[in-house]
mmCIF file of C-alpha atoms and ligand atoms in Angstrom:
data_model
loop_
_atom_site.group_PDB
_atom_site.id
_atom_site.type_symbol
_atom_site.label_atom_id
_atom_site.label_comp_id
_atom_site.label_asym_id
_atom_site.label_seq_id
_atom_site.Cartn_x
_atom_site.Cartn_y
_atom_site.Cartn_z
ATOM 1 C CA UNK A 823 113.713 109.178 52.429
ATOM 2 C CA UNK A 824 113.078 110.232 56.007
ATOM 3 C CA UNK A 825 114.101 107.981 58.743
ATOM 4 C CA UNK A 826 111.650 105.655 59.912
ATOM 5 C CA UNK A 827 111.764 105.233 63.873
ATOM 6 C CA UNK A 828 110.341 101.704 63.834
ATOM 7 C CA UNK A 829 111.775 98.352 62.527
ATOM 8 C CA UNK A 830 110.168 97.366 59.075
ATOM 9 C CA UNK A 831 110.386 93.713 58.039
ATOM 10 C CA UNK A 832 109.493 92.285 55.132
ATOM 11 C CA UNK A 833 108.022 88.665 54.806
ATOM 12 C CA UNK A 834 106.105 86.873 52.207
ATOM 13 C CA UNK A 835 101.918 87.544 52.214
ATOM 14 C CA UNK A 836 100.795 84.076 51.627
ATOM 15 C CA UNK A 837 103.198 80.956 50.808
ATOM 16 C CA UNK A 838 105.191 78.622 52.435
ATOM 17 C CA UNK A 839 107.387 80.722 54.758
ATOM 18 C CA UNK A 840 104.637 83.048 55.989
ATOM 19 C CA UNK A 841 103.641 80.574 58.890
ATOM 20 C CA UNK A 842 106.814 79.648 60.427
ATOM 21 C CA UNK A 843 108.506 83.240 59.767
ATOM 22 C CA UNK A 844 105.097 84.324 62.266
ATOM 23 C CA UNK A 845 105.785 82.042 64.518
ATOM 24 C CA UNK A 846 109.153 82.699 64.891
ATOM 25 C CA UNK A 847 108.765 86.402 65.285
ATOM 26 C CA UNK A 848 106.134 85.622 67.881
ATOM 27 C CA UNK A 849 108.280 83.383 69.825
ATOM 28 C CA UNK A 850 111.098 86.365 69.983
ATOM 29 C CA UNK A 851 108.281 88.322 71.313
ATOM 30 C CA UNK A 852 107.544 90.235 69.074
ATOM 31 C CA UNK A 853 102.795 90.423 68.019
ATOM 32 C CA UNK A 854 101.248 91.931 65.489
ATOM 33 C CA UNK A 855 97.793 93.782 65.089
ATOM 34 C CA UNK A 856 96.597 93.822 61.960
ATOM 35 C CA UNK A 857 94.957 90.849 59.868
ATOM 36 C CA UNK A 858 96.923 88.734 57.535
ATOM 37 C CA UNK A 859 95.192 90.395 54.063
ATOM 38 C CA UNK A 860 96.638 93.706 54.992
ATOM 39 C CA UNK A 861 99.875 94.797 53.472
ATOM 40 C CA UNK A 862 100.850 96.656 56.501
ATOM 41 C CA UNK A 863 100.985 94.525 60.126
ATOM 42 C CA UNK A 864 101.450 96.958 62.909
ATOM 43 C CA UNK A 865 104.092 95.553 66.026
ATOM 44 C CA UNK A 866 102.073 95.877 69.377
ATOM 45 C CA UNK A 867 104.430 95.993 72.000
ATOM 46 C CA UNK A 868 107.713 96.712 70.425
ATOM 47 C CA UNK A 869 108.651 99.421 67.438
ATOM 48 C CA UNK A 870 108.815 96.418 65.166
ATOM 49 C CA UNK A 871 106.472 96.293 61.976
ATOM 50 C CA UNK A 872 105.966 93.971 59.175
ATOM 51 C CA UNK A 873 105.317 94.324 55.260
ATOM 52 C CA UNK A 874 103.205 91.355 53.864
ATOM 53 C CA UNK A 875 104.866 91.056 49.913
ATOM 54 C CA UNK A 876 105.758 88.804 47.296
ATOM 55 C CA UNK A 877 108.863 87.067 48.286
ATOM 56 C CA UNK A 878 110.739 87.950 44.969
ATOM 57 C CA UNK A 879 110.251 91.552 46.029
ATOM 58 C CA UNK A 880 111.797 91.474 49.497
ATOM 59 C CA UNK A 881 115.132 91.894 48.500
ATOM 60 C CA UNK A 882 114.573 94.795 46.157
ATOM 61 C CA UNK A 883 112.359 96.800 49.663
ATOM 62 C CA UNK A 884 115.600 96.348 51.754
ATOM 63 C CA UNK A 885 118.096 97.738 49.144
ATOM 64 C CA UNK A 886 115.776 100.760 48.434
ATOM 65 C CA UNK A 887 115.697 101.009 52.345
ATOM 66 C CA UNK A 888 111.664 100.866 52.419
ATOM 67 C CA UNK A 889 112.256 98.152 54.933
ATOM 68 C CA UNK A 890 115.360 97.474 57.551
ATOM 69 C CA UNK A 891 114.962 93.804 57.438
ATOM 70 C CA UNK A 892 113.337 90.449 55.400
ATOM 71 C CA UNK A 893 112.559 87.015 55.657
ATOM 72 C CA UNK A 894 113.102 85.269 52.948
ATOM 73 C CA UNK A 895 114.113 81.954 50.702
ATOM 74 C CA UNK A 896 118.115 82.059 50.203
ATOM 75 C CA UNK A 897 117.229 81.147 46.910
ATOM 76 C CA UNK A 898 115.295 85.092 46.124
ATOM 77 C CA UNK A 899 118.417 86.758 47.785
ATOM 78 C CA UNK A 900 120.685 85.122 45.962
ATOM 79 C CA UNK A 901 119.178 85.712 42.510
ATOM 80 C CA UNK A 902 118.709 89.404 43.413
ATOM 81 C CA UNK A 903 122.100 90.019 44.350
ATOM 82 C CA UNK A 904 122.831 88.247 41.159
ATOM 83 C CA UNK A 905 120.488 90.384 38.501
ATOM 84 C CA UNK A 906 118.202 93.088 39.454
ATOM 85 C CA UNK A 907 120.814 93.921 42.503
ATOM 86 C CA UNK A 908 123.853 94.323 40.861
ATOM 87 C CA UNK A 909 125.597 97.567 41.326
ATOM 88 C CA UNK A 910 122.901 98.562 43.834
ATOM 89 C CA UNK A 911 123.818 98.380 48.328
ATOM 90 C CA UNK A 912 124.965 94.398 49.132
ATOM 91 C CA UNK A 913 122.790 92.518 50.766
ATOM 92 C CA UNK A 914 123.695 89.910 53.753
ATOM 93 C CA UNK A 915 122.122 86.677 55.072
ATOM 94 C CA UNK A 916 122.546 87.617 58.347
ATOM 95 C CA UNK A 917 121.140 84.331 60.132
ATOM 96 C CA UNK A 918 119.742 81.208 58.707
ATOM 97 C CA UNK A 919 116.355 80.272 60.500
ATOM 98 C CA UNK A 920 116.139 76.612 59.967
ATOM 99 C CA UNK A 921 112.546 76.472 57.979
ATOM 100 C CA UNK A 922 111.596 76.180 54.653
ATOM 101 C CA UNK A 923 114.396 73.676 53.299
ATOM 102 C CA UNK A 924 114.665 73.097 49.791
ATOM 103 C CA UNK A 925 116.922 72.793 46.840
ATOM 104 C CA UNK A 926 117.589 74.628 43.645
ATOM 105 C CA UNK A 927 117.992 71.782 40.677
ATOM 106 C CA UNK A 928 118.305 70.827 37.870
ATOM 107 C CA UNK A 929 115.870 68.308 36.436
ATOM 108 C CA UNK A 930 115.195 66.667 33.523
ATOM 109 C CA UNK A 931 113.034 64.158 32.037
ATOM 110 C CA UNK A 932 113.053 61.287 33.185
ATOM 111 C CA UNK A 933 113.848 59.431 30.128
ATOM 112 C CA UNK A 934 116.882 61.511 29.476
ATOM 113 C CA UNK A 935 120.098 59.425 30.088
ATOM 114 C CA UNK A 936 122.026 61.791 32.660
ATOM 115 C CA UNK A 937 125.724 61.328 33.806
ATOM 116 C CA UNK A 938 126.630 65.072 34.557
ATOM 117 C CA UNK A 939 125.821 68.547 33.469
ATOM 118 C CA UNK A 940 128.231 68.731 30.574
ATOM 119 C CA UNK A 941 124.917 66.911 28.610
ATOM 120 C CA UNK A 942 123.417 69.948 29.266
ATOM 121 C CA UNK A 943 125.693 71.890 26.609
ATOM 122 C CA UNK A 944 123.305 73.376 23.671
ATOM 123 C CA UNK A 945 119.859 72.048 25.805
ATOM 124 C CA UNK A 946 117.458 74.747 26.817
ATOM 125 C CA UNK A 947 116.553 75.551 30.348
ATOM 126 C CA UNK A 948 113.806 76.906 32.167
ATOM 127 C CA UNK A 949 113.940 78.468 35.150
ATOM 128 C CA UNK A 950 112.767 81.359 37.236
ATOM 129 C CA UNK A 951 116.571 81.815 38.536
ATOM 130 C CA UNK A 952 118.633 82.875 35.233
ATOM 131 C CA UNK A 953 121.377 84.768 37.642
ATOM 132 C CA UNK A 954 122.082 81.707 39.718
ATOM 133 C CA UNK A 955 121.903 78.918 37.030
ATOM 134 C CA UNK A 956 123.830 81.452 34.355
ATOM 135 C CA UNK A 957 126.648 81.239 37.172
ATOM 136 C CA UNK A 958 126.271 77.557 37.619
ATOM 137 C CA UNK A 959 126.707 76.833 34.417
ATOM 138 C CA UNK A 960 129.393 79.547 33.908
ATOM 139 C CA UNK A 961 131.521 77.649 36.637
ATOM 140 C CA UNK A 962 131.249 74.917 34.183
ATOM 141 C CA UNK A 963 132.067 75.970 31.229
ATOM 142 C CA UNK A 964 128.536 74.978 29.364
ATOM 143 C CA UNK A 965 126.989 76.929 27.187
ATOM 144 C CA UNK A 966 123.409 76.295 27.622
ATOM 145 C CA UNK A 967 120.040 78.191 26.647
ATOM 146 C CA UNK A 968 118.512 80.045 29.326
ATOM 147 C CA UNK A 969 114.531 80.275 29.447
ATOM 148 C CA UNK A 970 113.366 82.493 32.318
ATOM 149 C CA UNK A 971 109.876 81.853 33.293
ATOM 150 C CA UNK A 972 108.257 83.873 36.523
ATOM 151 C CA UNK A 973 106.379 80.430 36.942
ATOM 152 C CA UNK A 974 104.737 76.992 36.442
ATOM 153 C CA UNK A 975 108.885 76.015 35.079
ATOM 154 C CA UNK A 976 107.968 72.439 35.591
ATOM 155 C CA UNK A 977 105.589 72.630 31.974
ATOM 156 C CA UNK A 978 107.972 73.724 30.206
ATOM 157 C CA UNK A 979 109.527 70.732 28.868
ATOM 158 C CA UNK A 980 106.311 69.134 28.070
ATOM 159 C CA UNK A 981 105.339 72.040 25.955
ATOM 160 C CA UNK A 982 108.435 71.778 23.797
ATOM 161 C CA UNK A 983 109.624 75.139 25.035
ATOM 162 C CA UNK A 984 112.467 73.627 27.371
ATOM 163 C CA UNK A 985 114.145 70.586 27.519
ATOM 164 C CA UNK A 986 115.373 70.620 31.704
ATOM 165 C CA UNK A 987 114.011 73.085 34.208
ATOM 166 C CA UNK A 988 116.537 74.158 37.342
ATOM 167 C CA UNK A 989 114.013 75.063 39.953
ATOM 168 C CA UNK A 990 112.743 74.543 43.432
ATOM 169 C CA UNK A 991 112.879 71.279 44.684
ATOM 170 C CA UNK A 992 111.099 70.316 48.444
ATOM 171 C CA UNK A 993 109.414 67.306 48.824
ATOM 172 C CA UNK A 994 109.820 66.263 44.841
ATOM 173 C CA UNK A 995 106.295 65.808 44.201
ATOM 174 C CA UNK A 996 106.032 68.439 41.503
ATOM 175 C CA UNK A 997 109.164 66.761 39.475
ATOM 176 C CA UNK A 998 107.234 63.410 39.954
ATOM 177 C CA UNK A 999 104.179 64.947 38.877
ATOM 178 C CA UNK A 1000 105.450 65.975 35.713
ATOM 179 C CA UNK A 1001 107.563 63.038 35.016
ATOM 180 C CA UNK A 1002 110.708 65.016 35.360
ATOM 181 C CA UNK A 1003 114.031 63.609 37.822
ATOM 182 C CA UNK A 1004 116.527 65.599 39.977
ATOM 183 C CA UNK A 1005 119.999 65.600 38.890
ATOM 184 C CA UNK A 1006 122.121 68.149 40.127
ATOM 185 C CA UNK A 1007 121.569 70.830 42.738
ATOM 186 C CA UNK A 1008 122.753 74.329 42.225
ATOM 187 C CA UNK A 1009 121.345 75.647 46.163
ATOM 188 C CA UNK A 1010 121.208 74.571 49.168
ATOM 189 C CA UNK A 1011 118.130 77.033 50.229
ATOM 190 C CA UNK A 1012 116.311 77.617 53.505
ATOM 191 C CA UNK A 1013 114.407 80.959 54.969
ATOM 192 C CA UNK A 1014 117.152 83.592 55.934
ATOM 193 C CA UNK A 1015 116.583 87.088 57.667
ATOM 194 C CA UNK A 1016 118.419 89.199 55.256
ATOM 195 C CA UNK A 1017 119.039 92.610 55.490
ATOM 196 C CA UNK A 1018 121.553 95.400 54.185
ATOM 197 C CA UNK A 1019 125.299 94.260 54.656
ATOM 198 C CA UNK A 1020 125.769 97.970 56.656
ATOM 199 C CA UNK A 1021 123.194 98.300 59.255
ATOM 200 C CA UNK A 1022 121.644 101.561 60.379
ATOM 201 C CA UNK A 1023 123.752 103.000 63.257
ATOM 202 C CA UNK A 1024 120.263 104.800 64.865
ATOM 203 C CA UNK A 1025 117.659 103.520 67.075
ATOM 204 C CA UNK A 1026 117.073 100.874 64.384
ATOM 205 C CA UNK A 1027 120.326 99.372 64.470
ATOM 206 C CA UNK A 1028 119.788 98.896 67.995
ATOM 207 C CA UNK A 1029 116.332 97.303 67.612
ATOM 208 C CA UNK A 1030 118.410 95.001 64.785
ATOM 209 C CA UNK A 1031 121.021 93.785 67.597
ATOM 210 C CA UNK A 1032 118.215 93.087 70.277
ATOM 211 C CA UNK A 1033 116.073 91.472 67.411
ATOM 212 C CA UNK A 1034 118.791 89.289 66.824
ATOM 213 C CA UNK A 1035 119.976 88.293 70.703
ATOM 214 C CA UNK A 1036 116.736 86.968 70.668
ATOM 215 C CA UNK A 1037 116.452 85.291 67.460
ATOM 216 C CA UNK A 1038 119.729 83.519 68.219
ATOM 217 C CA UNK A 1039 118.181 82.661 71.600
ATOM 218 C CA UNK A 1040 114.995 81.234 69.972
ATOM 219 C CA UNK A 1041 117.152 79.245 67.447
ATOM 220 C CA UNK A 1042 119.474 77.731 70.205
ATOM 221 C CA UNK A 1043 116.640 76.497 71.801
ATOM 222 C CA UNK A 1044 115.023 74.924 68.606
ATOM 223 C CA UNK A 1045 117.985 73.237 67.956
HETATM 224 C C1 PRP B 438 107.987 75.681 44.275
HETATM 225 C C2 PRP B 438 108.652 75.227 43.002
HETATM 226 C C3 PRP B 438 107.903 73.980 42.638
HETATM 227 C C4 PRP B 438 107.439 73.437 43.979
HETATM 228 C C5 PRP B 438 108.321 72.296 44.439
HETATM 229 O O1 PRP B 438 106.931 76.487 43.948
HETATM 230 O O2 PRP B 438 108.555 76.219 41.991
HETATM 231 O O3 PRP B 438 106.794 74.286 41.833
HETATM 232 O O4 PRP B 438 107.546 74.503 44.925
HETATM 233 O O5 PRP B 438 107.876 71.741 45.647
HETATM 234 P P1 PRP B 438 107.703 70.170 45.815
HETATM 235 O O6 PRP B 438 109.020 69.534 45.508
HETATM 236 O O7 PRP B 438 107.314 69.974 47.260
HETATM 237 O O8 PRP B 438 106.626 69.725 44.873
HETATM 238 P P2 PRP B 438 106.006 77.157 45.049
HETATM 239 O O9 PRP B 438 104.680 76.522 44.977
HETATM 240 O O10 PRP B 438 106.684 77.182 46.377
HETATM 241 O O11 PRP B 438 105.922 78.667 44.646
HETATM 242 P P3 PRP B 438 105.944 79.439 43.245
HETATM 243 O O12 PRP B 438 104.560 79.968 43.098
HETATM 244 O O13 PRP B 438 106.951 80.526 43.493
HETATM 245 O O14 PRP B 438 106.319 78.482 42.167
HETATM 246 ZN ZN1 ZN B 439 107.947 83.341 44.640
HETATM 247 MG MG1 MG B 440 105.794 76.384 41.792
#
């Protein structure tokens, strides 16, 4: 691939990050050109430019080097270093930005009598994380039937094809909604700017370091 002499980052197109990972770029300075439906948003001052994509496929555009950088959910990285990016370059969280909070849990019907997870041993699961609940459960020794769903998890065990869910977890409502109850969480999860574990040593790399003086800046000042 040639090398690219501006900064590429990857954020989600529409969802619950793409707001506050705007904001935050904008308040390190950094404004973009084109409109939100675009794929591509060009940087206006600086060389900095920005991929609108499906979350789950941000960590997949920084191994494959299409972009230097990505914000995203802990929760994506994780699972992609996990499963699809196995064997392929590591990926590193290389700051935590402080927005889009959840957890990764297990939950199960609320009628269910739960102490701890070793009830889960011969239940099935659906989730759209196999890699990180596989290791979860791993850790603990249960053997447990893993459903992978890309979405809508929280049906599953009302249509008989699951009998927990480990998923998402923000403000609960969608476990309430579907009579289902929190029990364990596998992830602590928040939006992270990841990018590859070796960074370029070119003009990018440089752009990386002053991208994240004034991240760290921004943050400070947040906090
Ligand atoms: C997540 C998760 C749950 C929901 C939980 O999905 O899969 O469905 O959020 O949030 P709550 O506790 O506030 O109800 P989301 O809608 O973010 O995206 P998805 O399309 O990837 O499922
Ligand atoms: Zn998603
Ligand atoms: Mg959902």
């Amino acid at each position: 691939m040639k090398p690219r002499d501006r900064l590429r980052i990857a954020m989600q197109k529409s969802g619950r990050l793409t707001e506050p990972a705007l904001e935050l770029l904008n308040r390190c300075g950094l404004t973009f050109r084109q409109s939100r439906d675009k794929l591509f948003c060009f940087g206006e001052g600086e060389p900095v430019d920005l991929l609108l994509v499906r979350d789950d496929d941000i960590p997949g555009l920084i191994a494959q080097g299409v972009c230097d950088l990505g914000i995203v959910g802990r929760n994506v990285l994780n699972e992609y270093s996990l499963t699809a990016g196995m064997g392929g370059p590591e990926l590193a969280e290389w700051r935590s930005l402080g927005f889009g909070r959840c957890r990764l849990s297990v939950a199960v019907p609320q009628e269910l009598d739960y102490r701890d997870a070793s009830q889960l041993q011969g239940l099935r699961i659906a989730t759209s994380y196999p890699g990180l609940l596989g290791e979860w459960l791993r850790e603990r020794g249960i053997d447990a039937g893993v459903v992978t769903l890309a979405g809508s998890v929280e049906i599953a065990p009302r249509l008989g094809t699951a009998d927990a869910i480990c998923d998402l977890v923000q403000s609960g409502g969608t476990l309430v909604a579907n009579q289902l109850r929190e029990v364990d969480v596998l992830l602590e999860s928040e939006a992270v700017l990841a990018g590859p574990q070796v960074l370029p040593t070119d003009e990018r790399g440089d752009m990386i370091d002053l991208l994240l003086k004034r991240l760290d800046g921004v943050i400070q000042v947040r906090e």
